[in-house]
Amino acid sequence: MKPPVPDARAAPGPAPAGGVFNVDRTNSLNQTLRKVTGLLGVGRILGRKDSNGEASTSDRGAEDCSPTDSGGPSLTESKSFASDASDGNGEPCVASPSYPFDTSSRGIGSENSRLPGGRATDAARVARFKKILAAQSVDVDALRELAWSGVPPFLRPTVWRLLLGYASPNADRRDAALARKRQEYMDCVPQYYDIPDADRTEDEIVMLHQIGVDAPRTLPEVPFFQEPVIQTTLKRILYIWAIRHPASGYVQGINDLATPFIVVFLSEYLEGDIDMWDLSKLSPGIISKVEADSFGCLSKLLDGIQDHYTFAQPGIQRLVFRFKELVRRIDEPVAKHLEQEGLEFLQFSFRWLNCLLIREVKDFNSLF
């Protein structure tokens, strides 16, 4: 039976007299969490090469509409999934004020937004990004290394597609391959989603109902995500992915993982802050492209962590164990204190790992 996704949205209550931690221990814990965030191996959207020195960059062709299950690489063998920033010492930050929803300076041609320290968008780095992306065949290894310190917001759609292996590194094939993949996804919509319940199995009906319940709960404080067109887009992405991956099906938490892709790919067509976006300005064709790209990139991401969502969620259990060992190695006093207090890592880190810190990154920075 899959453990429930704990809901930690409620604000913490007042600390008991004397506090659990003194100031020094609190600072030590914060430093530990910053280090551990960058060390956990939970994907490679902007990560470095894997432990074998090889990058997962192949263009595996278009996704068909038949149910599939991808084994993906072991999470213990991959490097970290980092936010689009790092601190001044080169360590991945817990969060970046620009990741993933800060669109105040985003849009076509927006090159002036800056991450902490200006590392992501200083002129020299932007020039290096443009040089790599302009090549006839993109050097994905070089792109990955450059992206490690942050990606300029206006380049994220292109860079994310390439690093996830959704877009072809070859410039001559890229547009045609993207068009084919988008059309194949849209062909899945009438095949799997736009059908009467009489044509669905009982399990599919239950799954569709659960997605319908969870979609409005996804970032409920952000009006943009409550727009009917975005709600429909999110539901279709989640349902079609679940149909194509019957070993896991839909699991709560996957809905959060889809949100950065929707926002980033919409940022190619809408400028300014997300609260000011007017979806009525976009044609149905553009919405379809955004939906298809979000589905394709979400699928590529989940390919490597599908055991997060299969029975008993062994991937998350491995990561919780690895997280515990990292804390013990980096800051043994904190690890001992948690043990003395009887606090199990699963109790507070399950949602972090299940949602890849998406909720925590958003809450930490008050991005909305």
CSV table of C-alpha atoms in Angstrom, one decimal:
chain,number,residue,atom,x,y,z
A,1,MET,CA,0.0,0.0,0.0
A,2,LYS,CA,1.4,3.4,-1.0
A,3,PRO,CA,2.1,5.7,1.9
A,4,PRO,CA,0.0,8.9,1.7
A,5,VAL,CA,1.5,12.2,0.7
A,6,PRO,CA,1.7,14.2,3.9
A,7,ASP,CA,0.3,17.7,3.8
A,8,ALA,CA,2.7,20.1,5.3
A,9,ARG,CA,1.1,23.3,4.1
A,10,ALA,CA,-0.2,24.3,7.5
A,11,ALA,CA,2.0,26.9,9.3
A,12,PRO,CA,4.0,25.5,12.2
A,13,GLY,CA,2.8,26.2,15.6
A,14,PRO,CA,4.8,28.1,18.2
A,15,ALA,CA,7.9,26.5,19.4
A,16,PRO,CA,7.9,25.0,22.9
A,17,ALA,CA,9.7,26.9,25.7
A,18,GLY,CA,13.4,26.8,25.2
A,19,GLY,CA,12.9,25.6,21.6
A,20,VAL,CA,14.0,22.2,20.2
A,21,PHE,CA,17.1,23.7,18.7
A,22,ASN,CA,19.3,26.5,19.9
A,23,VAL,CA,20.5,29.1,17.5
A,24,ASP,CA,23.7,27.3,16.6
A,25,ARG,CA,22.0,24.0,16.0
A,26,THR,CA,19.4,25.7,13.8
A,27,ASN,CA,22.0,27.4,11.7
A,28,SER,CA,23.8,24.0,11.4
A,29,LEU,CA,20.6,22.3,10.3
A,30,ASN,CA,20.0,25.0,7.7
A,31,GLN,CA,23.5,24.6,6.4
A,32,THR,CA,23.1,20.9,6.2
A,33,LEU,CA,19.8,21.1,4.3
A,34,ARG,CA,21.5,23.4,1.7
A,35,LYS,CA,24.2,20.9,1.1
A,36,VAL,CA,22.0,17.9,1.1
A,37,THR,CA,19.6,19.5,-1.4
A,38,GLY,CA,22.4,19.6,-4.0
A,39,LEU,CA,23.6,16.1,-3.3
A,40,LEU,CA,20.3,14.1,-3.6
A,41,GLY,CA,20.2,12.2,-6.9
A,42,VAL,CA,16.6,12.7,-8.0
A,43,GLY,CA,16.9,13.5,-11.6
A,44,ARG,CA,18.9,15.3,-14.3
A,45,ILE,CA,16.9,18.2,-15.6
A,46,LEU,CA,19.9,20.5,-15.0
A,47,GLY,CA,22.3,18.0,-13.4
A,48,ARG,CA,25.8,17.0,-14.4
A,49,LYS,CA,26.8,13.7,-15.9
A,50,ASP,CA,25.9,10.5,-14.2
A,51,SER,CA,28.4,8.5,-12.1
A,52,ASN,CA,29.7,6.7,-15.2
A,53,GLY,CA,30.5,10.0,-16.9
A,54,GLU,CA,27.8,9.6,-19.4
A,55,ALA,CA,25.0,12.0,-20.1
A,56,SER,CA,21.4,10.9,-20.9
A,57,THR,CA,20.9,13.0,-23.9
A,58,SER,CA,19.8,10.7,-26.7
A,59,ASP,CA,16.8,11.6,-28.7
A,60,ARG,CA,14.9,8.4,-28.3
A,61,GLY,CA,12.3,9.4,-30.9
A,62,ALA,CA,8.6,10.1,-30.5
A,63,GLU,CA,6.5,8.7,-27.8
A,64,ASP,CA,3.8,6.4,-29.1
A,65,CYS,CA,0.4,6.1,-27.5
A,66,SER,CA,0.8,2.5,-26.3
A,67,PRO,CA,1.1,1.8,-22.6
A,68,THR,CA,4.8,1.7,-21.6
A,69,ASP,CA,6.9,1.4,-18.5
A,70,SER,CA,10.4,2.7,-18.4
A,71,GLY,CA,12.9,1.3,-16.0
A,72,GLY,CA,15.1,4.4,-16.0
A,73,PRO,CA,18.4,4.7,-14.3
A,74,SER,CA,18.8,3.9,-10.6
A,75,LEU,CA,18.4,7.0,-8.5
A,76,THR,CA,21.5,6.0,-6.5
A,77,GLU,CA,23.5,6.3,-9.7
A,78,SER,CA,22.5,9.8,-10.8
A,79,LYS,CA,23.7,13.2,-9.7
A,80,SER,CA,21.7,15.9,-8.3
A,81,PHE,CA,18.6,17.6,-9.5
A,82,ALA,CA,19.3,21.2,-8.8
A,83,SER,CA,17.4,24.5,-8.9
A,84,ASP,CA,18.5,27.0,-11.6
A,85,ALA,CA,21.0,28.6,-9.3
A,86,SER,CA,24.0,27.9,-7.0
A,87,ASP,CA,25.5,29.9,-4.2
A,88,GLY,CA,28.7,31.8,-4.4
A,89,ASN,CA,30.7,28.7,-3.5
A,90,GLY,CA,29.3,26.7,-6.4
A,91,GLU,CA,27.0,24.6,-4.1
A,92,PRO,CA,23.4,24.2,-5.4
A,93,CYS,CA,21.1,26.5,-3.5
A,94,VAL,CA,18.0,25.3,-1.7
A,95,ALA,CA,16.1,27.5,-4.0
A,96,SER,CA,16.4,30.2,-6.6
A,97,PRO,CA,14.1,33.3,-6.6
A,98,SER,CA,13.8,32.6,-10.3
A,99,TYR,CA,12.9,28.9,-10.2
A,100,PRO,CA,10.6,27.9,-11.6
A,101,PHE,CA,7.7,30.4,-11.6
A,102,ASP,CA,9.3,33.8,-11.4
A,103,THR,CA,8.3,35.2,-14.8
A,104,SER,CA,8.6,38.9,-14.0
A,105,SER,CA,11.4,39.4,-16.6
A,106,ARG,CA,10.7,36.3,-18.7
A,107,GLY,CA,9.4,36.1,-22.2
A,108,ILE,CA,10.8,36.2,-25.7
A,109,GLY,CA,13.9,38.4,-25.7
A,110,SER,CA,13.9,38.9,-21.9
A,111,GLU,CA,17.6,38.8,-20.9
A,112,ASN,CA,17.8,41.2,-18.0
A,113,SER,CA,16.6,39.0,-15.1
A,114,ARG,CA,19.3,37.9,-12.7
A,115,LEU,CA,19.8,35.1,-10.3
A,116,PRO,CA,21.8,35.4,-7.0
A,117,GLY,CA,25.2,36.7,-7.9
A,118,GLY,CA,24.2,37.3,-11.5
A,119,ARG,CA,25.7,33.9,-12.5
A,120,ALA,CA,22.8,32.7,-14.7
A,121,THR,CA,22.4,35.8,-16.8
A,122,ASP,CA,25.6,37.8,-16.9
A,123,ALA,CA,26.5,38.7,-20.5
A,124,ALA,CA,29.4,36.3,-20.8
A,125,ARG,CA,27.3,33.3,-19.8
A,126,VAL,CA,24.4,34.3,-22.0
A,127,ALA,CA,26.8,34.5,-24.9
A,128,ARG,CA,28.1,31.0,-24.1
A,129,PHE,CA,24.6,29.6,-24.0
A,130,LYS,CA,23.8,31.2,-27.4
A,131,LYS,CA,26.9,29.9,-29.0
A,132,ILE,CA,26.2,26.3,-27.8
A,133,LEU,CA,22.6,26.5,-28.9
A,134,ALA,CA,23.4,28.0,-32.3
A,135,ALA,CA,25.6,25.0,-33.3
A,136,GLN,CA,24.4,22.6,-36.0
A,137,SER,CA,24.6,19.8,-33.4
A,138,VAL,CA,24.3,21.0,-29.8
A,139,ASP,CA,27.0,19.8,-27.5
A,140,VAL,CA,24.6,18.6,-24.8
A,141,ASP,CA,27.5,17.8,-22.4
A,142,ALA,CA,28.7,21.4,-22.6
A,143,LEU,CA,25.2,22.7,-22.3
A,144,ARG,CA,24.7,20.6,-19.2
A,145,GLU,CA,27.8,21.9,-17.5
A,146,LEU,CA,26.9,25.5,-18.3
A,147,ALA,CA,23.4,25.0,-17.1
A,148,TRP,CA,24.7,23.7,-13.7
A,149,SER,CA,25.0,27.3,-12.5
A,150,GLY,CA,21.6,28.4,-13.8
A,151,VAL,CA,19.8,29.0,-17.0
A,152,PRO,CA,18.7,32.4,-18.2
A,153,PRO,CA,14.9,32.4,-18.0
A,154,PHE,CA,14.3,33.3,-21.6
A,155,LEU,CA,16.4,30.2,-22.7
A,156,ARG,CA,14.9,27.7,-20.3
A,157,PRO,CA,12.3,26.3,-22.7
A,158,THR,CA,15.0,25.4,-25.3
A,159,VAL,CA,17.5,24.2,-22.8
A,160,TRP,CA,15.1,22.1,-20.8
A,161,ARG,CA,13.9,20.3,-24.0
A,162,LEU,CA,17.5,19.5,-25.0
A,163,LEU,CA,18.7,18.4,-21.6
A,164,LEU,CA,15.8,16.1,-21.1
A,165,GLY,CA,16.3,14.5,-24.5
A,166,TYR,CA,12.9,15.7,-25.7
A,167,ALA,CA,14.3,17.9,-28.5
A,168,SER,CA,17.0,16.6,-30.9
A,169,PRO,CA,20.4,18.2,-30.6
A,170,ASN,CA,20.6,18.2,-34.4
A,171,ALA,CA,19.3,21.5,-35.7
A,172,ASP,CA,18.1,20.0,-39.0
A,173,ARG,CA,15.9,17.4,-37.3
A,174,ARG,CA,14.7,19.4,-34.3
A,175,ASP,CA,11.7,21.1,-35.7
A,176,ALA,CA,10.4,18.1,-37.6
A,177,ALA,CA,10.9,15.8,-34.5
A,178,LEU,CA,9.1,18.2,-32.2
A,179,ALA,CA,6.2,18.5,-34.6
A,180,ARG,CA,5.9,14.8,-34.8
A,181,LYS,CA,6.0,14.3,-31.0
A,182,ARG,CA,3.4,17.0,-30.5
A,183,GLN,CA,1.1,15.5,-33.0
A,184,GLU,CA,1.5,12.0,-31.5
A,185,TYR,CA,0.5,13.4,-28.1
A,186,MET,CA,-2.5,15.2,-29.5
A,187,ASP,CA,-3.6,12.0,-31.2
A,188,CYS,CA,-3.6,10.4,-27.7
A,189,VAL,CA,-6.2,12.9,-26.4
A,190,PRO,CA,-9.2,11.6,-28.4
A,191,GLN,CA,-7.9,8.0,-28.0
A,192,TYR,CA,-7.6,8.0,-24.2
A,193,TYR,CA,-9.1,11.2,-22.7
A,194,ASP,CA,-12.0,12.3,-24.9
A,195,ILE,CA,-14.0,9.0,-24.5
A,196,PRO,CA,-17.1,8.1,-22.5
A,197,ASP,CA,-16.7,6.5,-19.2
A,198,ALA,CA,-18.4,3.4,-20.6
A,199,ASP,CA,-15.2,2.8,-22.6
A,200,ARG,CA,-12.9,3.0,-19.5
A,201,THR,CA,-12.1,0.3,-17.0
A,202,GLU,CA,-13.2,0.7,-13.4
A,203,ASP,CA,-9.6,1.5,-12.3
A,204,GLU,CA,-9.4,4.2,-15.1
A,205,ILE,CA,-12.6,5.8,-13.9
A,206,VAL,CA,-11.3,5.9,-10.3
A,207,MET,CA,-8.0,7.4,-11.5
A,208,LEU,CA,-9.6,10.0,-13.6
A,209,HIS,CA,-11.8,11.0,-10.7
A,210,GLN,CA,-8.7,11.3,-8.4
A,211,ILE,CA,-7.0,13.5,-11.0
A,212,GLY,CA,-10.1,15.7,-11.2
A,213,VAL,CA,-9.9,16.1,-7.4
A,214,ASP,CA,-6.2,16.9,-7.3
A,215,ALA,CA,-6.0,19.3,-10.3
A,216,PRO,CA,-7.8,22.1,-8.5
A,217,ARG,CA,-5.6,21.5,-5.4
A,218,THR,CA,-2.4,22.1,-7.5
A,219,LEU,CA,-1.1,25.5,-6.4
A,220,PRO,CA,-4.6,26.6,-5.3
A,221,GLU,CA,-3.3,30.0,-4.2
A,222,VAL,CA,-2.2,30.8,-7.8
A,223,PRO,CA,-5.2,32.1,-9.8
A,224,PHE,CA,-3.4,31.2,-13.1
A,225,PHE,CA,-3.5,27.5,-12.3
A,226,GLN,CA,-7.3,27.7,-11.7
A,227,GLU,CA,-7.9,28.9,-15.2
A,228,PRO,CA,-10.2,26.3,-17.0
A,229,VAL,CA,-7.8,25.9,-19.9
A,230,ILE,CA,-4.9,25.2,-17.5
A,231,GLN,CA,-7.0,22.8,-15.4
A,232,THR,CA,-7.9,20.9,-18.6
A,233,THR,CA,-4.3,20.8,-19.7
A,234,LEU,CA,-3.1,19.5,-16.4
A,235,LYS,CA,-5.8,16.8,-16.2
A,236,ARG,CA,-5.1,15.5,-19.7
A,237,ILE,CA,-1.3,15.4,-19.2
A,238,LEU,CA,-1.7,13.5,-15.9
A,239,TYR,CA,-4.3,11.1,-17.2
A,240,ILE,CA,-2.6,10.2,-20.5
A,241,TRP,CA,0.7,9.7,-18.7
A,242,ALA,CA,-0.9,7.4,-16.2
A,243,ILE,CA,-2.6,5.4,-18.9
A,244,ARG,CA,0.7,4.9,-20.6
A,245,HIS,CA,2.4,3.8,-17.4
A,246,PRO,CA,0.1,1.2,-15.8
A,247,ALA,CA,2.8,-0.1,-13.4
A,248,SER,CA,2.4,3.1,-11.4
A,249,GLY,CA,-0.6,4.9,-12.7
A,250,TYR,CA,-1.4,8.3,-11.3
A,251,VAL,CA,0.1,9.0,-7.9
A,252,GLN,CA,-0.4,12.2,-5.9
A,253,GLY,CA,2.7,14.4,-6.3
A,254,ILE,CA,3.0,13.9,-10.0
A,255,ASN,CA,0.6,16.8,-10.5
A,256,ASP,CA,3.1,19.1,-8.8
A,257,LEU,CA,5.9,18.0,-11.1
A,258,ALA,CA,4.0,19.1,-14.2
A,259,THR,CA,3.6,22.7,-13.1
A,260,PRO,CA,7.1,24.0,-13.9
A,261,PHE,CA,6.9,22.7,-17.4
A,262,ILE,CA,3.6,24.3,-18.1
A,263,VAL,CA,4.8,27.7,-16.9
A,264,VAL,CA,8.2,27.5,-18.6
A,265,PHE,CA,6.8,26.6,-22.0
A,266,LEU,CA,4.0,29.2,-21.8
A,267,SER,CA,6.8,31.8,-21.1
A,268,GLU,CA,7.8,31.5,-24.7
A,269,TYR,CA,4.5,33.2,-25.7
A,270,LEU,CA,3.6,35.3,-22.6
A,271,GLU,CA,5.7,38.0,-21.0
A,272,GLY,CA,5.7,39.6,-17.6
A,273,ASP,CA,4.6,38.2,-14.3
A,274,ILE,CA,2.5,35.1,-14.2
A,275,ASP,CA,-0.3,37.0,-12.4
A,276,MET,CA,-0.7,39.2,-15.5
A,277,TRP,CA,-0.8,36.5,-18.1
A,278,ASP,CA,-3.8,36.5,-20.4
A,279,LEU,CA,-4.4,33.1,-21.9
A,280,SER,CA,-7.1,34.4,-24.2
A,281,LYS,CA,-4.3,35.9,-26.3
A,282,LEU,CA,-3.0,32.4,-27.2
A,283,SER,CA,-4.4,30.4,-30.0
A,284,PRO,CA,-5.6,26.8,-29.4
A,285,GLY,CA,-2.6,25.7,-31.5
A,286,ILE,CA,-0.1,27.3,-29.1
A,287,ILE,CA,-1.9,25.9,-26.1
A,288,SER,CA,-1.6,22.4,-27.7
A,289,LYS,CA,2.1,22.9,-28.3
A,290,VAL,CA,2.6,23.9,-24.6
A,291,GLU,CA,0.6,20.9,-23.4
A,292,ALA,CA,2.4,18.4,-25.7
A,293,ASP,CA,5.8,19.7,-24.7
A,294,SER,CA,4.9,19.7,-21.0
A,295,PHE,CA,3.7,16.1,-21.3
A,296,GLY,CA,6.8,15.1,-23.3
A,297,CYS,CA,9.3,16.6,-20.8
A,298,LEU,CA,7.4,15.4,-17.8
A,299,SER,CA,7.5,11.9,-19.3
A,300,LYS,CA,11.3,12.2,-19.8
A,301,LEU,CA,11.8,13.3,-16.2
A,302,LEU,CA,9.6,10.5,-14.8
A,303,ASP,CA,11.4,7.9,-16.9
A,304,GLY,CA,14.3,8.1,-14.5
A,305,ILE,CA,12.3,8.1,-11.3
A,306,GLN,CA,9.3,5.9,-12.0
A,307,ASP,CA,10.1,3.7,-9.0
A,308,HIS,CA,9.1,6.7,-6.9
A,309,TYR,CA,5.5,5.9,-7.8
A,310,THR,CA,5.3,2.1,-8.2
A,311,PHE,CA,4.1,-0.2,-5.5
A,312,ALA,CA,5.7,0.5,-2.1
A,313,GLN,CA,7.7,3.3,-3.8
A,314,PRO,CA,11.1,1.8,-3.5
A,315,GLY,CA,12.8,4.8,-5.1
A,316,ILE,CA,11.6,7.1,-2.4
A,317,GLN,CA,12.6,4.7,0.3
A,318,ARG,CA,16.1,4.5,-1.2
A,319,LEU,CA,16.4,8.3,-1.3
A,320,VAL,CA,15.2,8.7,2.3
A,321,PHE,CA,17.9,6.2,3.4
A,322,ARG,CA,20.5,8.1,1.3
A,323,PHE,CA,19.3,11.4,2.7
A,324,LYS,CA,19.7,10.1,6.2
A,325,GLU,CA,23.2,8.9,5.5
A,326,LEU,CA,24.2,12.2,3.9
A,327,VAL,CA,23.0,14.2,6.9
A,328,ARG,CA,25.0,11.8,9.2
A,329,ARG,CA,28.1,12.3,7.0
A,330,ILE,CA,27.8,16.0,6.6
A,331,ASP,CA,26.6,17.0,10.1
A,332,GLU,CA,26.6,14.2,12.6
A,333,PRO,CA,25.4,16.3,15.6
A,334,VAL,CA,22.2,17.1,13.7
A,335,ALA,CA,21.7,13.5,12.8
A,336,LYS,CA,22.2,12.4,16.4
A,337,HIS,CA,19.8,15.1,17.6
A,338,LEU,CA,17.1,13.9,15.2
A,339,GLU,CA,17.6,10.3,16.3
A,340,GLN,CA,17.5,11.3,20.0
A,341,GLU,CA,14.2,13.1,19.4
A,342,GLY,CA,12.8,10.0,17.7
A,343,LEU,CA,12.2,11.9,14.5
A,344,GLU,CA,12.3,9.6,11.5
A,345,PHE,CA,13.5,11.1,8.2
A,346,LEU,CA,10.5,9.6,6.4
A,347,GLN,CA,8.2,11.8,8.5
A,348,PHE,CA,9.5,15.1,7.1
A,349,SER,CA,11.2,14.2,3.9
A,350,PHE,CA,8.7,12.1,2.1
A,351,ARG,CA,6.9,15.0,0.4
A,352,TRP,CA,10.3,16.6,-0.4
A,353,LEU,CA,11.4,13.6,-2.4
A,354,ASN,CA,7.9,12.7,-3.8
A,355,CYS,CA,7.5,16.1,-5.3
A,356,LEU,CA,11.2,16.9,-5.9
A,357,LEU,CA,10.9,19.9,-3.6
A,358,ILE,CA,8.5,21.7,-6.0
A,359,ARG,CA,6.2,22.8,-3.2
A,360,GLU,CA,9.0,23.7,-0.9
A,361,VAL,CA,10.8,25.8,-3.5
A,362,LYS,CA,7.7,27.7,-4.2
A,363,ASP,CA,6.8,28.3,-0.6
A,364,PHE,CA,10.4,29.1,0.4
A,365,ASN,CA,10.6,32.0,-2.0
A,366,SER,CA,7.1,33.3,-1.9
A,367,LEU,CA,7.3,33.3,-5.7
A,368,PHE,CA,3.7,34.2,-6.1
